[in-house]
Amino acid sequence: MTENGWCGMSILANLLKLITYEENPDREGFVLKETSADQKATGKNEAPSIGKNSPDEQKKAQAGRGSFKKPVRPAGKVTEKPRKIKDSGEAGAVQTGQTAGRVNEKPVVDKLSVSASLAENRDTVGILYGLPENKDIIMRDIVIGTEPVINGFVIFIDGLVDKSVQDLLFQALMLFAARTAPPEKGKLALFVKERLLPGNQITLQSRFRDILDAVNYGDTALFLEGCADALLVETKGWEHRGIDRPTIEQVVRGPQEAFGETLRTNTALIRKLIKNENLTTEFIKVGTRNQVNVAVMYLRDLANPALVAEVKRRIDSVKTDLIIDSGTLEELIEDNPYNLNPTVMATERPDRVAASIIEGRVGIIVDGSPFALIVPTTMYEMLHTGEELYTRWQFGTFIRYLRALAFYLSFLLPGLYLSVVLFHQEMIPTELLLAIAGNRERVPFPSLVEVLLMEISFELIREAGLRIPGVMGTTIGIVGALILGQAAVQANIVSPILVILVAVTGLSSFAIPYYSLAFSLRIYRFFYIAVGAMLGFFGISIGLFAQIILTANLKSFGVPYLAPIGPRTVTGADVVTRLPVFFHEKRPDYLNPLEIARQPDVSRGWLEQKDGGKDN
Amino acid sequence: MRAAKIFFFFLAALTLLFLTGCFGSRETDETFYVLAMGFDKGEKDNMVVTVSIANPKAIAGMGGGGGGGGSAKGEGKNVVVQSVETYGPLAGIEQLGTSTSRHLSLLHTKAYIFSEDMAREGLGSWFSTLSRYHELRATSYVFVCRGKAKDFLEKNQPPLELSPTKQYELIGSLSAAHGLYQNSMFKEFYQDYKSWSIEPSLPLAAIHEGGLETAKPGVVKGGEQTLGRYVAGEVPITGENKAQFDGTAVFRGDKMVGTLNGEETRYYLMLRGQFENGFLIILDPLVAEPSGIGLSVHQARSPKYATRFNEDGSVTVDVDIYLEADLAAMLSGINYESPDNKPILEEAFSENIREGCQKLIERTQEEFKSDIFGFGEQVKGHFWTVQSWRNFDWLQKYPEAQVNVTVHTRIRRTGLQLKTTQVKSGE
């Protein structure tokens, strides 16, 4: 019996071995092992094996849940960013021991200051940037042609700097600097800045943190022998996309330029539209690793100071390692990230940002992102394009009402169709019902499956059309929409009336100008399909009720999301109906700007009537 | 913890939806839509119920979309007519369900057709049954059919209409174009037969399978001068459209007591203020031999009713009818456009209409004893309470009431001609 039992066990073990995953060390030369931090987090007790790890890593291990997974750093490799230093404390004093053994000891850059010794500075910079492995960091020794000559070096990042500007600087320093150097070495930097360098923005910095930030951002740093300051010369000039036409928010009438990826260009685009000294651009650095600049733009004498303070407070408080696009920042600062509806407006049009700033809102521009954020915003503004103000008011109003229709159709139409076909057949004309019924006779699926099939195919076409490589071009839209729909109808998988319905729904959702809002409605649509198929109009009413409550509960930077209708306030002349421009006397009430009036009662001064012609 | 809670609520909400939902739903391919329903007296049981079921495949055409199917092209008749002898309308639907594969739905039933025999026996109990049923459409039309409703539904295959429901809908609206029948919905009949101040009436329908032999002598052959001297089933028409709608069935309570022909129906509609448009012919007042003048007439404004109680307790109703007439056809060649002749024509026309109305009122008082005009609605204003009104029992007193009709006519337009001239001949 024991023999049998043992035998059985062995077979079982072999079977288990057969179906269990085992690494093959022969083929896998490199395995990305978990770091000690990960092991701690997952609760594996392998403390002895990691005992030899540096104290630095052990400290990291305490981060626990939520810390980021990082691959093991290959031993001996120099990290780009130094993290720790034996605190040397005082300015200008970098310990020589560090400079010697620069591989193991990582200085805390925040506390480092520029030394008077050029060699020391050179070493410090070498450690900080991980030279010489780090190839696009250029360190160049120069001799300034003064009497007597001054030794120095510059450091900059290749590709981020404008070479022509730099050539000019080097020329000025090395060739044309035939002057007498000042006697005191301490004022050398000031002397170079004031007399020798023709650059347009030059600052003196003594802290390495500031110097590195500037160099990382495309400036050139100049260190001089015997000087405890470094000169930072503005030489930003990297390759970037020019100003293009808007691709997402196109308009027929109105400015045809869009934001690019360069922060200063973007701020300039706005400033170009608001020529006002009160327009303030504040920079806040976000992202511990990529140190991105976020510009907060507002009108000092108009925007509510509490609003500006809140925006800055939220952005300031963001602690994350990476912000690439304004979308990431949007999610970190928005009021209700769990609701489907977006509560921050993103736009690629400078004219919209400018118009919003002049209404008393705050614009947020993230470096590297061609989409500026506007806060606070309401759902009604997400259904505006700005173009309504550029065309005549009748046209603008017409488009707004059309868009309002599209808004409802885009999330309700399939659900309504299902409830009518399944529950409320008496509601539609007999001929239409018979046409629907006749076309559905050959379709083997229930209407719900039919609708879902079509909706999912449509979403696929949408996604595929967006992701398809450019060379295959725009064919997918035509192929997908026409051929697929036609073939599906001919194969009796869906009824033709449904193809029309889904197409109209899709068109409606494209007619919603703000992409995020359209996207949220796309998702809402599936909820309404579900409730419509289960409970008919009753279900749709429940859904609408719930959605309205959820939406009315939202706030965008302290402003109710459905203002001025959600909580009823002063409606103004530009919510749904776009009244003539000479009626736009007040800024939106819910923004509480410092000055509510935007124009006097009579804005058309040429009129002879005292009321400005508003009565006729 | 939080996630578990959210998941729990989500599950609860989902259960709620699934537990309550979906059971009321019915796919279109699980349903047959009854477009019209007919009722005849049964021989052994209460009634014969006839349904006209839509064939959606034929109506939707299926030519465009269903090319892939091929074999059964879905053509064929637009409607399928089936009958059952049964106890009542809903029982009939149930029993018919034994021979059809799907649920029979009354959601789109646009016409209920009762045979004259049934109508004379009383429709009240069947109306209350139907109106209790949740699928009933209270805006569907009701007709009384001379002859058998079964025959009517079987033979009524309008060759030019895709779906028969359209026929009934259009017929309802066509009443406004000539006033030869009225436009009566299910709910109106139901309300009228319950009312203490009006008696119901329904339009007449029939199948006419003969030819022109039913024609009656016209005005030059010594007959009447009107178009509307027929009732449905007698109008001399040949052709493929076999169904006819003309005239009115008069009810007392829920029982049919008689019929009005097309002409009388027009007077009836004028007295009720529902006459929209119509082509009326009167005899030329200035010519000795009978010659017709055609007028396109519509009601200028609603009639004015004045009611009063006489000293002996009888009721007098004064009705003022306001008509506008446009000159349409004149055979005599007299220049009625001239301001001198126009009043003569207006006078003659008013008198003509007044006589027609008075005759009709006399008929309803003496022959039918039924206030289909709803004069009771006007008399009701004299009573302070419903109780005293009901005690007064107007519908019994109507035959003794004195009704005076005054007609005011204005000829406004003369058509595209401004002046009539005599035929010039070279003799």
Coordinates of N, CA and C in Angstrom, one line a residue, chain A residues 338 421-431 433-448 486 489-492 496 527 531 533-535 542, chain B residues 2 17-18 20-29 31 33 35 54 56-57 59-60 62 65-66 68-70 72-74 102 105 107-108 110 137 163 165-166 169:
Chain A
Y338 N -13.4 60.6 -10.2 CA -14.1 59.3 -10.4 C -15.4 59.5 -11.3
V421 N -38.3 49.7 -29.4 CA -38.5 48.5 -30.1 C -39.0 47.3 -29.2
L422 N -38.5 47.4 -28.0 CA -38.8 46.3 -27.1 C -40.0 46.6 -26.2
F423 N -40.2 47.8 -25.8 CA -41.2 48.1 -24.8 C -42.4 49.0 -25.3
H424 N -42.0 49.9 -26.2 CA -43.0 51.0 -26.5 C -43.3 51.0 -27.9
Q425 N -43.7 49.9 -28.5 CA -43.9 49.8 -29.9 C -45.0 50.7 -30.4
E426 N -45.9 51.1 -29.5 CA -47.0 51.9 -29.9 C -46.6 53.3 -30.1
M427 N -45.4 53.7 -29.8 CA -45.0 55.1 -29.8 C -44.6 55.6 -31.2
I428 N -44.3 54.7 -32.1 CA -43.8 55.1 -33.4 C -44.8 54.8 -34.4
P429 N -44.8 55.6 -35.5 CA -45.8 55.3 -36.6 C -45.8 53.9 -37.0
T430 N -47.0 53.4 -37.4 CA -47.1 52.0 -37.8 C -46.2 51.6 -38.9
E431 N -46.1 52.5 -39.9 CA -45.3 52.2 -41.0 C -43.8 52.0 -40.6
L433 N -42.7 51.2 -37.6 CA -42.6 50.0 -36.8 C -42.5 48.7 -37.8
L434 N -43.4 48.8 -38.8 CA -43.5 47.6 -39.7 C -42.2 47.5 -40.5
A435 N -41.6 48.7 -40.8 CA -40.4 48.7 -41.6 C -39.3 48.1 -40.7
I436 N -39.2 48.5 -39.4 CA -38.2 48.0 -38.5 C -38.4 46.5 -38.4
A437 N -39.7 46.1 -38.1 CA -40.0 44.7 -37.9 C -39.7 43.9 -39.1
G438 N -40.0 44.4 -40.3 CA -39.8 43.6 -41.5 C -38.3 43.4 -41.7
N439 N -37.5 44.5 -41.5 CA -36.1 44.3 -41.7 C -35.4 43.4 -40.6
R440 N -36.1 43.4 -39.5 CA -35.5 42.6 -38.4 C -35.9 41.1 -38.6
E441 N -36.9 40.8 -39.5 CA -37.3 39.4 -39.6 C -36.2 38.4 -39.8
R442 N -35.2 38.8 -40.7 CA -34.2 37.9 -41.0 C -33.0 37.9 -40.1
V443 N -33.0 38.9 -39.2 CA -31.9 39.0 -38.2 C -32.0 38.0 -37.1
P444 N -31.0 37.2 -36.9 CA -31.2 36.1 -36.0 C -31.0 36.5 -34.5
F445 N -30.6 37.7 -34.2 CA -30.2 38.1 -32.9 C -31.3 38.9 -32.2
P446 N -31.4 38.9 -30.9 CA -32.3 39.9 -30.2 C -31.8 41.3 -30.5
S447 N -32.6 42.3 -30.4 CA -32.3 43.7 -30.8 C -31.1 44.1 -29.9
L448 N -31.0 43.7 -28.7 CA -29.9 44.2 -27.8 C -28.6 43.7 -28.4
Q486 N -22.6 47.7 -44.9 CA -23.3 47.2 -46.0 C -23.3 45.7 -45.9
V489 N -25.4 44.2 -43.2 CA -26.8 44.2 -43.6 C -27.1 43.1 -44.5
Q490 N -26.3 42.9 -45.5 CA -26.5 41.9 -46.5 C -26.4 40.5 -46.0
A491 N -25.6 40.3 -45.0 CA -25.5 39.0 -44.3 C -26.5 38.8 -43.3
N492 N -27.5 39.7 -43.2 CA -28.6 39.6 -42.3 C -28.1 39.5 -40.8
P496 N -30.9 47.2 -41.6 CA -30.3 48.5 -42.1 C -30.7 49.7 -41.3
F527 N -24.4 52.5 -20.9 CA -25.3 52.4 -19.8 C -26.7 52.5 -20.2
V531 N -29.9 50.0 -19.7 CA -31.1 50.3 -19.0 C -32.3 50.3 -19.9
A533 N -32.7 48.5 -22.6 CA -33.0 47.1 -23.0 C -33.7 46.4 -21.8
M534 N -33.4 46.8 -20.6 CA -33.9 46.1 -19.5 C -35.2 46.7 -19.0
L535 N -35.3 48.0 -19.0 CA -36.5 48.6 -18.4 C -37.2 49.6 -19.3
I542 N -34.7 56.5 -15.1 CA -33.8 56.2 -14.0 C -32.4 56.7 -14.3
Chain B
R2 N -13.2 49.3 0.5 CA -14.0 50.3 -0.2 C -14.4 49.7 -1.6
L17 N -32.0 45.5 -11.3 CA -32.4 45.7 -12.7 C -32.8 44.4 -13.3
F18 N -32.0 43.3 -13.0 CA -32.4 42.1 -13.7 C -33.6 41.4 -13.1
T20 N -36.2 43.0 -12.0 CA -37.4 43.7 -12.4 C -37.5 43.8 -13.9
G21 N -36.4 43.8 -14.6 CA -36.4 44.2 -16.0 C -36.7 43.1 -17.0
C22 N -36.8 43.5 -18.2 CA -36.8 42.7 -19.4 C -38.1 41.9 -19.6
F23 N -39.0 41.7 -18.5 CA -40.1 40.8 -18.7 C -41.2 41.5 -19.6
G24 N -41.2 42.8 -19.5 CA -42.2 43.4 -20.3 C -41.8 43.6 -21.8
S25 N -40.6 43.3 -22.1 CA -40.1 43.6 -23.4 C -40.6 42.5 -24.4
R26 N -40.8 42.9 -25.6 CA -41.2 42.0 -26.6 C -40.6 42.4 -28.0
E27 N -39.8 41.5 -28.5 CA -39.1 41.8 -29.8 C -40.1 41.9 -30.9
T28 N -39.8 42.7 -31.9 CA -40.7 42.8 -33.0 C -40.9 41.5 -33.8
D29 N -39.9 40.6 -33.7 CA -40.1 39.4 -34.4 C -40.7 38.3 -33.5
T31 N -43.8 39.2 -32.5 CA -45.2 39.8 -32.4 C -45.8 39.9 -33.8
Y33 N -48.6 42.2 -35.6 CA -49.4 43.5 -35.4 C -50.7 43.4 -36.1
L35 N -53.7 45.1 -37.6 CA -53.9 46.5 -38.1 C -55.3 46.9 -38.1
A54 N -50.6 42.5 -40.1 CA -49.6 43.0 -41.1 C -48.5 42.0 -41.4
P56 N -45.0 42.2 -42.1 CA -43.9 43.2 -42.1 C -42.9 42.9 -43.2
K57 N -42.7 41.7 -43.5 CA -41.7 41.4 -44.6 C -42.1 42.0 -45.9
I59 N -44.2 44.5 -46.3 CA -44.4 45.9 -46.2 C -43.0 46.6 -46.2
A60 N -42.0 45.9 -45.5 CA -40.7 46.5 -45.5 C -40.0 46.3 -46.9
M62 N -38.0 44.4 -48.2 CA -36.9 43.4 -48.1 C -36.1 43.3 -49.3
G65 N -32.5 45.3 -48.6 CA -31.5 44.8 -47.6 C -31.3 43.3 -47.7
G66 N -32.4 42.5 -47.9 CA -32.3 41.1 -47.7 C -31.9 40.4 -49.0
G68 N -29.3 38.9 -49.6 CA -28.6 37.6 -49.3 C -29.6 36.4 -49.2
G69 N -30.8 36.7 -48.7 CA -31.7 35.6 -48.4 C -32.1 34.8 -49.7
G70 N -32.5 35.6 -50.6 CA -32.8 34.9 -51.9 C -34.0 34.1 -52.0
A72 N -36.9 32.9 -50.2 CA -38.3 33.4 -50.0 C -38.2 35.0 -50.1
K73 N -38.7 35.5 -51.2 CA -38.4 36.9 -51.4 C -39.3 37.8 -50.5
G74 N -40.1 37.2 -49.7 CA -40.9 38.0 -48.7 C -42.0 38.8 -49.4
R102 N -47.1 33.8 -33.2 CA -46.6 34.9 -32.4 C -47.8 35.5 -31.6
S105 N -50.7 41.5 -31.3 CA -50.7 42.8 -30.6 C -51.7 43.8 -31.1
L107 N -51.4 46.9 -30.4 CA -50.8 48.2 -30.2 C -51.0 49.1 -31.4
H108 N -51.0 48.5 -32.6 CA -51.1 49.3 -33.8 C -52.4 49.0 -34.6
K110 N -55.5 50.2 -36.0 CA -55.9 51.5 -36.3 C -57.4 51.6 -36.5
R137 N -55.5 51.2 -28.4 CA -55.1 52.5 -28.9 C -56.4 53.3 -28.9
S163 N -49.6 49.8 -46.7 CA -50.1 49.2 -45.5 C -51.5 49.7 -45.2
T165 N -53.1 50.3 -42.6 CA -53.3 51.3 -41.6 C -53.3 52.7 -42.1
K166 N -52.5 52.8 -43.1 CA -52.4 54.2 -43.7 C -53.7 54.6 -44.3
E169 N -55.9 55.8 -41.5 CA -55.4 57.1 -41.0 C -55.8 58.2 -42.0

